[in-house]
Coordinates of C-alpha atoms and ligand atoms in Angstrom, one line a residue:
M1 CA -44.0 -40.0 -75.4
N2 CA -41.5 -37.7 -77.2
H3 CA -38.7 -39.7 -75.7
K4 CA -39.9 -42.7 -77.7
L5 CA -39.5 -40.6 -80.9
I6 CA -35.9 -39.9 -79.9
E7 CA -35.3 -43.7 -79.5
C8 CA -36.6 -44.2 -83.0
L9 CA -34.0 -41.9 -84.4
K10 CA -31.3 -43.6 -82.4
A11 CA -32.3 -47.0 -83.7
V12 CA -31.8 -45.7 -87.3
R13 CA -28.3 -44.6 -86.5
Q14 CA -27.5 -47.8 -84.6
T15 CA -29.0 -50.4 -87.1
T16 CA -28.4 -48.7 -90.6
P17 CA -31.7 -50.1 -92.1
L18 CA -31.4 -51.1 -95.8
V19 CA -34.2 -49.3 -97.6
Q20 CA -35.3 -50.2 -101.2
A21 CA -36.9 -47.3 -103.1
I22 CA -38.9 -47.5 -106.3
T23 CA -39.5 -43.8 -106.7
N24 CA -39.8 -40.9 -109.0
Y25 CA -36.9 -39.6 -111.1
V26 CA -37.4 -36.0 -110.0
T27 CA -36.3 -36.5 -106.4
V28 CA -34.6 -39.9 -106.3
N29 CA -31.2 -38.5 -105.5
D30 CA -32.6 -36.4 -102.7
C31 CA -34.3 -39.5 -101.2
A32 CA -31.1 -41.4 -101.3
N33 CA -29.1 -38.6 -99.7
I34 CA -31.7 -37.9 -97.0
L35 CA -31.7 -41.7 -96.0
L36 CA -27.9 -41.7 -95.9
A37 CA -27.9 -38.5 -93.8
A38 CA -30.3 -40.1 -91.3
G39 CA -28.1 -43.2 -91.0
A40 CA -29.9 -45.6 -93.3
S41 CA -28.7 -47.3 -96.4
P42 CA -30.7 -46.6 -99.6
A43 CA -30.9 -48.9 -102.6
M44 CA -32.8 -47.5 -105.6
C45 CA -33.5 -51.0 -107.0
E46 CA -36.4 -51.0 -109.4
A47 CA -35.7 -53.3 -112.4
S48 CA -38.6 -55.8 -112.7
D49 CA -36.1 -58.8 -112.9
E50 CA -34.4 -57.7 -109.6
V51 CA -37.1 -56.5 -107.2
F52 CA -38.8 -59.7 -106.1
E53 CA -35.7 -61.2 -104.6
F54 CA -34.3 -57.8 -103.4
S55 CA -37.5 -56.8 -101.6
Q56 CA -37.2 -59.9 -99.4
M57 CA -33.8 -58.9 -98.1
V58 CA -34.4 -55.3 -97.1
N59 CA -35.5 -53.7 -93.9
A60 CA -38.1 -51.5 -95.6
L61 CA -39.6 -50.9 -99.1
Y62 CA -40.5 -47.3 -100.2
L63 CA -42.9 -46.9 -103.1
N64 CA -43.5 -43.5 -104.6
V65 CA -45.8 -43.1 -107.7
G66 CA -44.6 -39.6 -108.7
T67 CA -43.4 -40.6 -112.2
L68 CA -44.9 -44.0 -112.4
T69 CA -43.8 -45.9 -115.5
K70 CA -45.2 -49.2 -116.7
E71 CA -41.9 -50.9 -115.7
Q72 CA -42.1 -49.3 -112.2
E73 CA -45.7 -50.4 -111.9
M74 CA -44.8 -54.0 -112.7
S75 CA -41.9 -53.8 -110.3
M76 CA -44.1 -52.5 -107.5
Y77 CA -46.4 -55.4 -107.7
L78 CA -43.4 -57.8 -107.5
A79 CA -41.7 -55.9 -104.7
V80 CA -44.9 -55.7 -102.7
R81 CA -45.2 -59.5 -103.0
G82 CA -41.6 -60.1 -102.0
A83 CA -41.6 -57.7 -99.1
S84 CA -44.9 -59.2 -97.9
L85 CA -43.5 -62.7 -97.9
K86 CA -40.9 -61.6 -95.3
G87 CA -43.1 -59.1 -93.4
N88 CA -40.9 -56.2 -94.5
P89 CA -42.5 -52.8 -94.0
I90 CA -44.0 -51.2 -97.1
I91 CA -44.3 -47.4 -97.2
L92 CA -46.3 -45.7 -100.0
D93 CA -46.2 -42.1 -101.1
P94 CA -49.3 -41.6 -103.4
V95 CA -47.9 -38.6 -105.2
A96 CA -50.5 -36.7 -107.3
C97 CA -53.1 -39.4 -106.8
G98 CA -55.7 -36.7 -106.5
A99 CA -54.8 -35.2 -109.8
I100 CA -54.2 -38.3 -111.9
P101 CA -56.8 -41.1 -111.6
R102 CA -54.4 -43.8 -113.0
K103 CA -52.2 -43.4 -109.9
K104 CA -55.1 -44.0 -107.5
E105 CA -56.2 -47.0 -109.6
T106 CA -52.7 -48.5 -109.4
I107 CA -52.5 -48.0 -105.6
E108 CA -55.8 -49.8 -105.2
R109 CA -54.5 -52.7 -107.3
L110 CA -51.2 -52.7 -105.4
H111 CA -53.2 -53.1 -102.2
K112 CA -54.4 -56.5 -103.5
F113 CA -50.8 -57.7 -103.7
G114 CA -49.8 -56.9 -100.1
Q115 CA -50.4 -54.9 -97.0
F116 CA -49.1 -51.3 -96.8
T117 CA -47.5 -50.5 -93.4
V118 CA -47.7 -46.7 -93.9
I119 CA -49.4 -44.4 -96.5
K120 CA -47.7 -41.0 -96.3
G121 CA -48.9 -38.1 -98.6
N122 CA -49.8 -34.5 -98.5
L123 CA -53.3 -33.8 -97.2
G124 CA -54.8 -33.4 -100.7
E125 CA -53.4 -36.8 -101.7
I126 CA -54.6 -38.5 -98.5
K127 CA -58.1 -37.1 -98.9
A128 CA -58.3 -38.2 -102.6
L129 CA -57.3 -41.7 -101.6
A130 CA -59.9 -41.7 -98.9
G131 CA -62.5 -40.7 -101.4
V132 CA -63.0 -37.3 -99.7
E133 CA -63.2 -34.1 -101.8
A134 CA -59.6 -32.8 -102.1
K135 CA -58.1 -29.5 -103.2
V136 CA -55.0 -30.3 -105.2
R137 CA -52.8 -28.8 -108.0
G138 CA -50.7 -31.6 -109.6
V139 CA -48.3 -32.9 -106.9
D140 CA -49.3 -30.2 -104.4
S141 CA -52.1 -29.9 -101.9
L142 CA -54.2 -26.8 -101.7
D143 CA -56.1 -28.1 -98.8
E144 CA -56.5 -25.9 -95.8
G145 CA -56.7 -28.9 -93.4
E146 CA -60.4 -29.1 -92.6
D147 CA -61.5 -32.7 -91.8
G148 CA -57.9 -33.8 -92.1
L149 CA -57.8 -36.1 -89.1
E150 CA -61.2 -37.7 -90.0
S151 CA -59.9 -38.4 -93.6
C152 CA -56.7 -39.9 -92.2
K153 CA -58.6 -42.2 -89.8
K154 CA -61.0 -43.2 -92.6
L155 CA -58.1 -44.2 -94.9
A156 CA -56.2 -45.9 -92.0
Q157 CA -59.2 -48.1 -91.2
E158 CA -59.9 -48.9 -94.9
Y159 CA -56.3 -49.9 -95.6
G160 CA -55.5 -51.3 -92.1
C161 CA -52.3 -49.2 -91.9
V162 CA -50.7 -46.1 -90.5
V163 CA -51.7 -42.9 -92.4
A164 CA -49.8 -39.6 -92.4
A165 CA -50.9 -36.4 -94.0
T166 CA -48.3 -33.7 -94.2
G167 CA -48.9 -30.0 -94.3
K168 CA -48.7 -27.0 -92.0
T169 CA -49.6 -29.5 -89.3
D170 CA -48.7 -33.1 -89.9
I171 CA -51.3 -35.7 -89.0
V172 CA -50.3 -39.3 -88.1
T173 CA -52.8 -42.0 -87.1
N174 CA -53.2 -45.8 -87.1
G175 CA -57.0 -45.4 -87.1
Q176 CA -57.2 -45.3 -83.3
R177 CA -54.2 -43.4 -81.9
A178 CA -53.2 -40.0 -83.5
C179 CA -50.8 -37.2 -83.1
L180 CA -50.4 -33.7 -84.6
I181 CA -47.0 -32.3 -85.4
E182 CA -46.9 -28.5 -85.4
N183 CA -43.2 -28.1 -86.3
G184 CA -41.9 -27.2 -89.8
T185 CA -41.5 -24.2 -92.0
E186 CA -43.3 -23.0 -95.1
I187 CA -40.0 -22.9 -97.1
L188 CA -40.2 -26.7 -97.2
T189 CA -42.9 -26.2 -99.8
R190 CA -40.6 -24.2 -102.0
I191 CA -38.3 -27.0 -102.9
T192 CA -39.3 -30.1 -104.8
G193 CA -39.0 -33.4 -102.9
A194 CA -39.7 -32.4 -99.3
G195 CA -42.6 -34.8 -99.2
C196 CA -40.7 -37.5 -101.1
M197 CA -37.8 -37.1 -98.6
A198 CA -40.2 -37.3 -95.7
G199 CA -41.6 -40.5 -97.1
A200 CA -38.1 -42.0 -97.5
L201 CA -37.4 -41.1 -93.9
V202 CA -40.6 -42.8 -92.8
A203 CA -39.4 -46.0 -94.6
G204 CA -36.0 -45.7 -92.9
F205 CA -37.5 -45.3 -89.5
C206 CA -39.9 -48.2 -90.0
G207 CA -37.0 -50.3 -91.1
A208 CA -35.3 -49.7 -87.8
N209 CA -38.3 -49.8 -85.4
N210 CA -41.3 -52.1 -84.9
D211 CA -43.9 -49.5 -84.1
A212 CA -45.0 -48.0 -87.4
F213 CA -47.1 -45.3 -85.8
L214 CA -44.2 -44.0 -83.6
S215 CA -41.7 -44.4 -86.4
T216 CA -43.8 -42.3 -88.8
A217 CA -44.3 -39.6 -86.2
A218 CA -40.5 -39.6 -85.4
A219 CA -39.6 -39.4 -89.1
L220 CA -41.9 -36.5 -89.8
L221 CA -40.8 -34.7 -86.6
T222 CA -37.2 -35.1 -87.7
M223 CA -38.0 -33.7 -91.2
S224 CA -39.9 -30.7 -89.8
I225 CA -37.3 -29.8 -87.2
A226 CA -34.5 -30.2 -89.8
G227 CA -36.4 -27.8 -91.9
E228 CA -36.6 -25.2 -89.1
L229 CA -32.9 -25.5 -88.4
A230 CA -32.0 -25.4 -92.2
Q231 CA -33.9 -22.1 -92.5
E232 CA -32.1 -20.7 -89.5
A233 CA -28.7 -21.6 -91.1
P234 CA -26.8 -18.9 -93.2
G235 CA -28.7 -18.3 -96.5
G236 CA -31.4 -20.7 -95.4
D237 CA -34.2 -18.4 -96.6
L238 CA -33.2 -19.1 -100.2
P239 CA -34.6 -22.4 -101.6
G240 CA -31.3 -23.7 -103.1
T241 CA -29.3 -23.0 -100.0
F242 CA -32.1 -24.3 -97.8
R243 CA -32.1 -27.6 -99.7
V244 CA -28.4 -28.2 -98.9
H245 CA -28.8 -27.2 -95.3
L246 CA -31.8 -29.6 -95.0
I247 CA -29.7 -32.7 -95.7
D248 CA -27.0 -31.4 -93.4
Q249 CA -29.5 -30.8 -90.6
I250 CA -30.8 -34.3 -90.9
S251 CA -27.3 -35.6 -90.5
L252 CA -26.8 -33.4 -87.4
M253 CA -30.3 -34.3 -85.9
D254 CA -30.0 -35.3 -82.2
E255 CA -31.9 -35.6 -79.0
E256 CA -31.3 -31.9 -78.2
A257 CA -32.7 -30.7 -81.5
L258 CA -35.7 -33.1 -81.2
K259 CA -36.7 -31.3 -78.0
R260 CA -38.0 -28.5 -80.2
G261 CA -40.8 -30.9 -81.0
R262 CA -44.4 -29.6 -80.6
V263 CA -46.4 -32.8 -80.8
Q264 CA -50.0 -33.1 -79.6
W265 CA -50.9 -36.7 -78.7
L266 CA -54.6 -37.5 -79.2
Ligands
ADP1 N1 -47.2 -24.5 -94.5 C1 -46.2 -25.3 -93.9 N2 -45.6 -24.9 -92.8 C2 -44.7 -25.7 -92.2 N3 -44.3 -26.9 -92.7 C3 -44.9 -27.3 -93.8 C4 -45.9 -26.6 -94.5 N4 -46.3 -27.3 -95.6 C5 -45.6 -28.5 -95.6 N5 -44.7 -28.5 -94.5 C6 -43.7 -29.5 -94.2 O1 -43.1 -29.8 -95.5 C7 -42.8 -31.2 -95.6 C8 -43.4 -31.6 -97.0 O2 -44.8 -31.6 -96.8 P1 -45.8 -31.3 -98.0 O3 -45.4 -30.0 -98.7 O4 -47.2 -31.4 -97.5 O5 -45.5 -32.6 -99.0 P2 -45.5 -32.7 -100.6 O6 -44.2 -32.1 -100.9 O7 -45.6 -34.1 -100.8 O8 -46.7 -31.9 -101.0 C9 -43.4 -31.9 -94.4 O9 -42.3 -32.1 -93.5 C10 -44.4 -30.9 -93.8 O10 -44.5 -31.0 -92.4
TZP2 C1 -42.5 -32.4 -109.3 C2 -42.8 -33.9 -109.4 N1 -43.4 -34.4 -110.4 C3 -43.6 -35.8 -110.4 S1 -42.9 -36.4 -108.9 C4 -42.4 -34.8 -108.4 C5 -41.8 -34.5 -107.1 C6 -42.8 -34.4 -106.0 O1 -42.1 -34.2 -104.8 P1 -42.9 -33.9 -103.4 O2 -44.1 -34.8 -103.3 O3 -41.9 -34.1 -102.4 O4 -43.3 -32.4 -103.6
MG3 MG1 -45.4 -35.4 -102.2

């Protein structure tokens, strides 16, 4: 099965998927750069008078509610409608939905405008969206991982989409199939944007491949292994240097590196 994840990465490099992002201003540049490094083409198009048409011409739409403004909220409704008209994949990162009720309410309204393909968040965010008690601090998860797979499956079945919860072990499921990704490094939690960048990569991989479950697993595995390699690079134990190496390692990611993958297929 791991060879299928390698094929997902190759498809990104071969097809250069166009990914529209309506995302937060904290990590927007990181998301654009990580998409470019992976071989995709980012377009941070979010003006409410542009998004309906643009979302119909992209390979994937990435929505991230980290700094959700009223203009972004209006644009997200329009972009979800536009992407849905063409069957373009829609990837949602529900940043801080466990800490800020308005974000969860907006996500529930967005779901009435179109079908999400993937919901990717940290475990605290996923549990909160699933209506399960979650331990969060702002945009961060304090969850130790108990009941993680059950919460992901519950949300996947409720929304009819792939759900991924990141953390020490990443969980990916479509409600039936599931996998656990053991790779990664704790220093990924010491830069802002690791989750946002992971979400952008999920959108890029979904824009180049038809299987959203495998695409999500491949994107998160790529992110985690890039984190391991970035930490091993000179100065990689320092967050600022690590962040630069992370993008470099995404650009260098190949079949050999992906063989580091420790993925449990359930
Ligand atoms: N304790 C950890 N050990 C190893 N990797 C981790 C750990 N926590 C998070 N990661 C990795 O860091 C990235 C961001 O995950 P996370 O911190 O959960 O997202 P967010 O930044 O949205 O809270 C993911 O690739 C995840 O696999
Ligand atoms: C700090 C912060 N505040 C609003 S969005 C954001 C970035 C969150 O990034 P990530 O989810 O990757 O930690
Ligand atoms: Mg996050």
